[in-house]
Short mmCIF file of C-alpha atoms and ligand atoms in Angstrom, two decimals:
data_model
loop_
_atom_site.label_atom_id
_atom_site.label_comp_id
_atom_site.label_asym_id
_atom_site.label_seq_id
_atom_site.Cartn_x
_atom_site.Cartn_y
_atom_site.Cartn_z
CA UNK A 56 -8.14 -2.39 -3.21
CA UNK A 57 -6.20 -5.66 -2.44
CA UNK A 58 -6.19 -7.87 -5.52
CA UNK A 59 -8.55 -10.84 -5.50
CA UNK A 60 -6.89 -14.36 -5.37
CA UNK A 61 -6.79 -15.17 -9.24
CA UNK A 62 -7.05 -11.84 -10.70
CA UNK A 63 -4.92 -11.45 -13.63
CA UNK A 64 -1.93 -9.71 -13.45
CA UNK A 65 -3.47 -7.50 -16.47
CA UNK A 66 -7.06 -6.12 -16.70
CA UNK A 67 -8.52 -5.39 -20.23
CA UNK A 68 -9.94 -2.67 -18.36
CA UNK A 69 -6.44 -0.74 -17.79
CA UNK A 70 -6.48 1.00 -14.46
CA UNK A 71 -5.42 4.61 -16.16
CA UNK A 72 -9.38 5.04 -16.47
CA UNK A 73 -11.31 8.56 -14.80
CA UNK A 74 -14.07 7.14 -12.90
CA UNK A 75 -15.10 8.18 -9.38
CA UNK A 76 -12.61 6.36 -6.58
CA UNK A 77 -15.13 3.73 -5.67
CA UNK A 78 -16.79 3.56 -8.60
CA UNK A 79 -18.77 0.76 -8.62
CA UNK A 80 -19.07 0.76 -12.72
CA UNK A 81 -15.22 0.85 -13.60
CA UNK A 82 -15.43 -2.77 -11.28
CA UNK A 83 -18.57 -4.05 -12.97
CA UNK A 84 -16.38 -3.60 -16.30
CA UNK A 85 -13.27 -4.81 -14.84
CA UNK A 86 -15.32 -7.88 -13.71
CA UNK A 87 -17.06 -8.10 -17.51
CA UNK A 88 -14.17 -8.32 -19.31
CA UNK A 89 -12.69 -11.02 -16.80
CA UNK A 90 -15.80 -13.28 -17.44
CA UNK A 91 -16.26 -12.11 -21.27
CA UNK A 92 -12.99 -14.03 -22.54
CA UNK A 93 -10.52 -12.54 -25.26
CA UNK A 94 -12.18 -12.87 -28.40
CA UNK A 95 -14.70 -10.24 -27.75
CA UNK A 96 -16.17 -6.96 -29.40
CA UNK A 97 -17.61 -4.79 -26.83
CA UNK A 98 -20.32 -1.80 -27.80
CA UNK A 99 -21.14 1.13 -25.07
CA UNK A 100 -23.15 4.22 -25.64
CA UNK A 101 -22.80 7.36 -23.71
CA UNK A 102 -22.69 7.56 -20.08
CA UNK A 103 -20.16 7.36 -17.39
CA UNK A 104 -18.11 4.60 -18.20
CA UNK A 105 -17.63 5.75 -21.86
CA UNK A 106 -16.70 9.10 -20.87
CA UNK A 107 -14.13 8.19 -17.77
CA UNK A 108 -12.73 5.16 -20.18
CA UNK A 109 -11.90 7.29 -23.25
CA UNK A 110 -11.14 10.83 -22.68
CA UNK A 111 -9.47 11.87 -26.04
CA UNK A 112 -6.51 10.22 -27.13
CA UNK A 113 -6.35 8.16 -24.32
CA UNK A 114 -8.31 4.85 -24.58
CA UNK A 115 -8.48 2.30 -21.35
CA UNK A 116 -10.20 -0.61 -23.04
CA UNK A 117 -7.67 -3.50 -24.02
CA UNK A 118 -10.12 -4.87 -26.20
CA UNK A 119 -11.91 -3.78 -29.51
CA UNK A 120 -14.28 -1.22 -28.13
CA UNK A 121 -16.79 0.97 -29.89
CA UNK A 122 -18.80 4.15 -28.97
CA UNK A 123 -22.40 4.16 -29.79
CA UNK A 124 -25.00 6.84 -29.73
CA UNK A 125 -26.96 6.83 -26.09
CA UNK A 126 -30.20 5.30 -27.67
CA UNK A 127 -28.87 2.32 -29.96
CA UNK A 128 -25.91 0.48 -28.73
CA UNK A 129 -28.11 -2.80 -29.32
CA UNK A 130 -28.47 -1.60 -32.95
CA UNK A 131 -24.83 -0.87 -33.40
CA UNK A 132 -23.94 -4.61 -31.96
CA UNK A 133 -26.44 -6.34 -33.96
CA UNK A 134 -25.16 -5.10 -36.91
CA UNK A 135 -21.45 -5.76 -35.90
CA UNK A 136 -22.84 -9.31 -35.47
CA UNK A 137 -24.51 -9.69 -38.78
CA UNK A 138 -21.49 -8.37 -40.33
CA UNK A 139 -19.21 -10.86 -38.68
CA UNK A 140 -20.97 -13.54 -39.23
CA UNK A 141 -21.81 -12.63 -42.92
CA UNK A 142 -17.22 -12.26 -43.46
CA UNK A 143 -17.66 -15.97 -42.18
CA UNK A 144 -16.20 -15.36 -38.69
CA UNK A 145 -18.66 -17.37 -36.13
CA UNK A 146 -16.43 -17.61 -33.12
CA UNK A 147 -15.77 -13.42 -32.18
CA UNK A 148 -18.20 -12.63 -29.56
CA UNK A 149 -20.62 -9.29 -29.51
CA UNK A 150 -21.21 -7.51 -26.08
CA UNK A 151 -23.44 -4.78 -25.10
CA UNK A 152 -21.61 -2.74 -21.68
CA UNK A 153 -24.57 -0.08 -21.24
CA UNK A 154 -25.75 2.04 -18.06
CA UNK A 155 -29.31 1.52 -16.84
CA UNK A 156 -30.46 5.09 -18.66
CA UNK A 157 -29.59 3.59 -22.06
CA UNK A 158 -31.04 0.73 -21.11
CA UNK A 159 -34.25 0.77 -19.01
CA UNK A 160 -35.36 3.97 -20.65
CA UNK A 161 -33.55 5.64 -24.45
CA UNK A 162 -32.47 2.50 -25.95
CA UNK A 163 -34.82 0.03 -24.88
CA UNK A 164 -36.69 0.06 -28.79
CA UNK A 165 -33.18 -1.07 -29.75
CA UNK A 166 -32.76 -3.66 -27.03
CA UNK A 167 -36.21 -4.81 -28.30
CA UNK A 168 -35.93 -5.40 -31.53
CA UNK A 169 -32.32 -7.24 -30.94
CA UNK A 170 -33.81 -9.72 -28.72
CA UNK A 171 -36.94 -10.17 -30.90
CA UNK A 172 -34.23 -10.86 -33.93
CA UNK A 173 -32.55 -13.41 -32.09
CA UNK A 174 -28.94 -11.51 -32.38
CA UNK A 175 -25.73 -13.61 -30.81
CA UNK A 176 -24.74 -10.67 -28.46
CA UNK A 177 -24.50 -10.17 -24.83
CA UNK A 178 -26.23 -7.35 -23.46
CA UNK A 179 -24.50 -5.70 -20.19
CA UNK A 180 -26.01 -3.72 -18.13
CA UNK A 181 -24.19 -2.30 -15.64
CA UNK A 182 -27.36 -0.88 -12.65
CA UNK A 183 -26.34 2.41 -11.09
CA UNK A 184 -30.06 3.08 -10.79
CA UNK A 185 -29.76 6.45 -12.47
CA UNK A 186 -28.18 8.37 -15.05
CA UNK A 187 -25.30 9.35 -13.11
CA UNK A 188 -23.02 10.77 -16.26
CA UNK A 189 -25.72 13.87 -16.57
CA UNK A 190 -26.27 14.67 -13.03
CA UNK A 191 -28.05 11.88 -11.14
CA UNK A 192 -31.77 12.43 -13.14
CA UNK A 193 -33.70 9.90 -12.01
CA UNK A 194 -34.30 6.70 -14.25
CA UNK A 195 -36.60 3.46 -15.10
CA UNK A 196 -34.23 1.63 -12.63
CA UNK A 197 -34.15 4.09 -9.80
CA UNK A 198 -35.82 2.38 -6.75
CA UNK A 199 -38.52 3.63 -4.92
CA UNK A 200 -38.35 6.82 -2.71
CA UNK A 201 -34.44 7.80 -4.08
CA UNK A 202 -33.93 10.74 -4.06
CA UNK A 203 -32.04 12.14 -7.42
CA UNK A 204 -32.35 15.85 -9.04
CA UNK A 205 -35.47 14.86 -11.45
CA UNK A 206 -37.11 12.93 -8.64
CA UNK A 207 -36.56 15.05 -5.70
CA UNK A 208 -37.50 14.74 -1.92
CA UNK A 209 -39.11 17.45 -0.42
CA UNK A 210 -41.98 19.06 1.13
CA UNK A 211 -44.07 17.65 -1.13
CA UNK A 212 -42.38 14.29 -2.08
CA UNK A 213 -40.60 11.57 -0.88
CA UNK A 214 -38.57 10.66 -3.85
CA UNK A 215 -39.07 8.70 -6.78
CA UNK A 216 -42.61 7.86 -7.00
CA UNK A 217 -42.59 4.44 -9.01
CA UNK A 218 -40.08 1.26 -8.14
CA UNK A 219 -37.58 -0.35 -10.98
CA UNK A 220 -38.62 -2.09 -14.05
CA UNK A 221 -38.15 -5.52 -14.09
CA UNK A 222 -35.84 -5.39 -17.03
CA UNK A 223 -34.72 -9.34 -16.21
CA UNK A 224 -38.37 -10.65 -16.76
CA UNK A 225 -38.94 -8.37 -19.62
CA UNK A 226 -35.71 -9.78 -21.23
CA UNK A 227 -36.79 -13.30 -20.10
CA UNK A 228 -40.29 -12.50 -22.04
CA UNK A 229 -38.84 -11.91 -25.01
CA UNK A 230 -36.88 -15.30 -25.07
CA UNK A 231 -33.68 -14.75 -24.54
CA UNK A 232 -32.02 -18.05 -23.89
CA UNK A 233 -30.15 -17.01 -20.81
CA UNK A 234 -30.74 -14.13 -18.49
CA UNK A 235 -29.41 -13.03 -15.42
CA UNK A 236 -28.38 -10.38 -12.30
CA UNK A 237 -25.49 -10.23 -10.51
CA UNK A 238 -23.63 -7.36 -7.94
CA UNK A 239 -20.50 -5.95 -7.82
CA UNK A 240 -20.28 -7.72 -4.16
CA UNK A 241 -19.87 -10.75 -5.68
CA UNK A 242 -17.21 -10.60 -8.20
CA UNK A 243 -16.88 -14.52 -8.78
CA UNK A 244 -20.87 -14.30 -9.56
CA UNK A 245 -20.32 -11.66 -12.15
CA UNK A 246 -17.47 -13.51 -13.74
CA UNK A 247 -18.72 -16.96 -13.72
CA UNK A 248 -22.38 -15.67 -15.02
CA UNK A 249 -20.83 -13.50 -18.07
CA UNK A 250 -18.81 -16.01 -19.33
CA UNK A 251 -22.27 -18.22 -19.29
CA UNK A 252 -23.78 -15.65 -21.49
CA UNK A 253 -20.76 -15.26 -24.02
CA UNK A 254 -21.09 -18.80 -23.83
CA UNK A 255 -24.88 -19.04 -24.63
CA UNK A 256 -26.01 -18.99 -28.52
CA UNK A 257 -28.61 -16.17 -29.26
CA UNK A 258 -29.41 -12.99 -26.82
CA UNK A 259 -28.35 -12.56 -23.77
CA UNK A 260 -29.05 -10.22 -20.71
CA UNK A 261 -26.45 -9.80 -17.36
CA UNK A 262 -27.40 -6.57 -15.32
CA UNK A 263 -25.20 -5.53 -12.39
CA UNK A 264 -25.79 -3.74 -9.76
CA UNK A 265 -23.21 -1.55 -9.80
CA UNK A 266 -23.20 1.16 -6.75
CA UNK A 267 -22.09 4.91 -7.56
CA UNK A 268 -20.97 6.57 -4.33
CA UNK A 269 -21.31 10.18 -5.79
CA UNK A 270 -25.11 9.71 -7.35
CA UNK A 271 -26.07 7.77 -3.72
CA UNK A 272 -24.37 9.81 -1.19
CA UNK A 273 -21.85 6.86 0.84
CA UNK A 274 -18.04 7.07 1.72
CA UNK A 275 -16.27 5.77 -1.60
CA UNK A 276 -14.55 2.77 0.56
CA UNK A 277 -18.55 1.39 1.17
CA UNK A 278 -19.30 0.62 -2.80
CA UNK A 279 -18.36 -3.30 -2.33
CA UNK A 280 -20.47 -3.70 1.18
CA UNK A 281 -23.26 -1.23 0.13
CA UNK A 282 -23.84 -3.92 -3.10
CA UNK A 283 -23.81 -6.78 -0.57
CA UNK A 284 -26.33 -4.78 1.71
CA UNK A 285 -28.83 -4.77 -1.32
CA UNK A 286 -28.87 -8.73 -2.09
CA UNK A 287 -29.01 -9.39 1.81
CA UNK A 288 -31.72 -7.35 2.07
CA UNK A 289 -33.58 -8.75 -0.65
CA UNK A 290 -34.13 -5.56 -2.02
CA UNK A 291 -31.16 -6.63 -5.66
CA UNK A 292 -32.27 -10.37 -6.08
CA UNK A 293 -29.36 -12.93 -7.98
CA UNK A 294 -31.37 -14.59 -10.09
CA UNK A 295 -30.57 -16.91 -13.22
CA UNK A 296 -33.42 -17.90 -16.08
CA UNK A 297 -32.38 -20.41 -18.41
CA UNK A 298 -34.98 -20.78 -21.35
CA UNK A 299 -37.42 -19.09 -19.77
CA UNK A 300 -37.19 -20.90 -16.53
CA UNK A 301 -35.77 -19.66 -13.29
CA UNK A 302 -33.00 -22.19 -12.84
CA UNK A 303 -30.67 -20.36 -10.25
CA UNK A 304 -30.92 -18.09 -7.12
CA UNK A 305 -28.43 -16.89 -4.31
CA UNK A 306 -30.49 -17.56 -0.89
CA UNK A 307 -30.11 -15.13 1.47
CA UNK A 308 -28.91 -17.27 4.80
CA UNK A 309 -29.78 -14.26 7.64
CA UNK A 310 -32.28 -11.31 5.81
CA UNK A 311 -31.14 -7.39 6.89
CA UNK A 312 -34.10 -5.34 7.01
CA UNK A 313 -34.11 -2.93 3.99
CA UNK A 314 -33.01 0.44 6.76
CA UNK A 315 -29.72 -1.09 7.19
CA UNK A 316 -29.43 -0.45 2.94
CA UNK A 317 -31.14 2.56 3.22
CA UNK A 318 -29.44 4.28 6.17
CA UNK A 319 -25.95 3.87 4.69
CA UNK A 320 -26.92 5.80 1.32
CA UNK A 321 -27.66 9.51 1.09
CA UNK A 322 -30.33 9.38 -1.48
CA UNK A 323 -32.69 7.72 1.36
CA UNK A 324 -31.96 10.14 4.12
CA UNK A 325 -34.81 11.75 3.87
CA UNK A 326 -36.84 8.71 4.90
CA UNK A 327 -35.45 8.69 8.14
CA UNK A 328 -36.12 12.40 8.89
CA UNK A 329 -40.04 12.39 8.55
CA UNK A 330 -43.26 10.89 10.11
CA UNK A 331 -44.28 10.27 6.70
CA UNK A 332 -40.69 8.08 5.97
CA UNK A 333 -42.40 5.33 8.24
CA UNK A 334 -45.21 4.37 5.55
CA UNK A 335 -42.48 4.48 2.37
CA UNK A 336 -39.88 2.18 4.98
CA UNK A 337 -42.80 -0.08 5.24
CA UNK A 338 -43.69 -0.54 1.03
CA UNK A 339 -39.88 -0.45 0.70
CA UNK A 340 -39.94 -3.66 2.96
CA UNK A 341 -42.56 -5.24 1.15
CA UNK A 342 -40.74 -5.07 -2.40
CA UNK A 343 -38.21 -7.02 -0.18
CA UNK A 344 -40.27 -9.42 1.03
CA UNK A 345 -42.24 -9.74 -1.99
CA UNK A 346 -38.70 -10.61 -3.80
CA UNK A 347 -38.29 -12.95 -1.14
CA UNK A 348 -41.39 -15.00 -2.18
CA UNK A 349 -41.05 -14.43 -5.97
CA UNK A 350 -37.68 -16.13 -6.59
CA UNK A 351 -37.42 -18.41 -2.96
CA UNK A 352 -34.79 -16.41 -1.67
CA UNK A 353 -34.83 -17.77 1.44
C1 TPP B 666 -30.66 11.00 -27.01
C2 TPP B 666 -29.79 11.52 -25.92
N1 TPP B 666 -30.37 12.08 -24.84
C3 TPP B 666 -29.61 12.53 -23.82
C4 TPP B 666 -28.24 12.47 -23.91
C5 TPP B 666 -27.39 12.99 -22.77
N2 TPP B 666 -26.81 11.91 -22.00
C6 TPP B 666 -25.56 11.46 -22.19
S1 TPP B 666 -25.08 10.29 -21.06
C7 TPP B 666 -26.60 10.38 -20.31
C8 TPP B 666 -26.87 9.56 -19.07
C9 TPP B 666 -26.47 8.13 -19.16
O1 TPP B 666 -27.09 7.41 -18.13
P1 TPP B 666 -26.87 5.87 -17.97
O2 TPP B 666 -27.13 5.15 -19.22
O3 TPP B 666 -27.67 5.44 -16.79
O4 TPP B 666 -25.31 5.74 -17.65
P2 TPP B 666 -24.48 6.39 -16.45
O5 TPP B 666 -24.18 7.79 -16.82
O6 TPP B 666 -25.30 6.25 -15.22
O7 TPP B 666 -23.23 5.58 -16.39
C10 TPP B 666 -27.44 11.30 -20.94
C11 TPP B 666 -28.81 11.64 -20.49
C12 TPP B 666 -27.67 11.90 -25.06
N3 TPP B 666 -26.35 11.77 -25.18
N4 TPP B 666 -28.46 11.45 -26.06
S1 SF4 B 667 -20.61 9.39 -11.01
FE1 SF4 B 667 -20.94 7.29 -10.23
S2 SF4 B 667 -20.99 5.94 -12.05
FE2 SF4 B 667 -20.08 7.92 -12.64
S3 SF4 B 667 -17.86 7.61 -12.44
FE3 SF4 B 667 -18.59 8.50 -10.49
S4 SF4 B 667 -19.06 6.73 -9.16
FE4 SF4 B 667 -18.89 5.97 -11.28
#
């Protein structure tokens, strides 16, 4: 990949990592780090990007990095905040760099009760829509009608049954000051809206949409316009809440309809193949076009 115009020369994510070619996770992290500053503690629990970062001795983050357990990475932060804060150090920064699995689904109690104690820490998410590090089983934040080995499509369904949570809102519910999403296809966005949360007193929520070419079944060299396809679709809507209130969105200048997303990814083929694909294109629409109204995309 060319380097962008202003990337530094060094990435605290160092390139010696294990992920997938086109993994759209290892640039999520990359990105992170770039908006997350250098005075920064980072927490992740299992999944891919712990396992491809640090396979034993080797070690790609360039900043203080520690492994949680799958279900309590927001425990494991809140207490490295506390105990920060309680040695009298109020300037190093606490982030959270979790998959959606740990997120949406195991470590959500966690999340829950870190947001609810008003913790200083930045919570990550980095959306692959499944867990990918176990075999692509299906997750809170798989879309509707993906196709992934605990959500199968077949003769007798079409994929996931249920769409994503709407971890953003649920975050904004709780209070958390600032709360945001942002895409891989937009690397200034993810930059510019981390360092806003580092830079934001109290809890914090980023999630990026973060394509993984093996899990969705697209040519490696796609993960950057595959991201963009989602957003322009209005299916992955940039959003920003500030206090509660919705303060920010990218508009989407000309909308693609939601097959030109779909086509290009493998876990949606079998949309196209059946009579029955027709009525699941159509709801798949209207998420997009419900989006659309929710947060003024257009
Ligand atoms: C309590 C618990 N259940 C299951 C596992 C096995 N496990 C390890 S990583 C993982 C999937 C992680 O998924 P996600 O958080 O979405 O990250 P990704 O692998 O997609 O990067 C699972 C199920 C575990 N380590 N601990
Ligand atoms: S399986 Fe997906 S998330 Fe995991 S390293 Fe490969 S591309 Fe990245």
């Amino acid at each position: 990949m060319m380097a962008r115009k202003g990337t530094p020369l060094i990435s605290k994510l160092a390139p010696g990592h294990r992920g997938c070619a086109g993994c759209g996770a290892a640039l999520a992290a990359k990105l992170v780090l770039e908006g997350a500053g250098d005075d920064i503690i980072v927490c992740s629990p299992t999944g891919c990007l712990e396992v491809f970062t640090t396979p034993f001795p080797d070690n790609a983050w360039q900043v203080p990095w520690i492994h949680s357990l799958f279900e309590n990475a927001a425990a494991v932060a809140s207490g490295i905040e506390r105990a920060l804060r309680a040695m009298g150090n109020d300037h190093t920064k606490v982030m959270v760099i979790a998959g959606d699995g740990s997120t949406f689904d195991i470590g959500f109690g966690a999340i829950s009760g870190m947001w609810e104690r008003g913790h200083d820490v930045t919570y990550v998410c980095y959306d692959n829509e499944a867990y990918m590090n176990t075999g692509i089983q299906r997750s809170g934040s798989t879309p509707l009608c993906a196709a992934t080995t605990t959500s199968p499509a077949g003769r007798v369904s079409l994929g996931k049954p249920q769409n994503k949570k709407n971890m953003p809102e649920i975050a904004v519910a709780h209070g958390c000051p600032y709360v945001a999403t942002t895409s891989i296809g937009y690397p200034k966005d993810v930059i510019t809206k981390v360092r806003k949360a580092v830079h934001t007193e109290g809890p914090t929520y980023v999630q990026v949409h973060s394509p993984c070419c093996t899990g969705w079944y697209y040519d490696p060299s796609l993960t950057a316009e595959i991201a963009r396809l989602a957003v322009e679709t209005g299916l992955y809507p940039l959003v920003e809440f500030e206090n509660g209130v919705l303060t920010n969105v990218r508009k989407i200048h000309k909308r693609k309809p939601v097959e030109e997303y779909l086509k290009a990814q493998g876990r949606f083929k079998h949309l196209f193949k059946k009579e029955e694909g027709k009525e699941a294109l159509r709801r798949i629409q209207q998420i997009a076009d419900d989006n659309v109204k929710r947060y003024a995309l257009e």
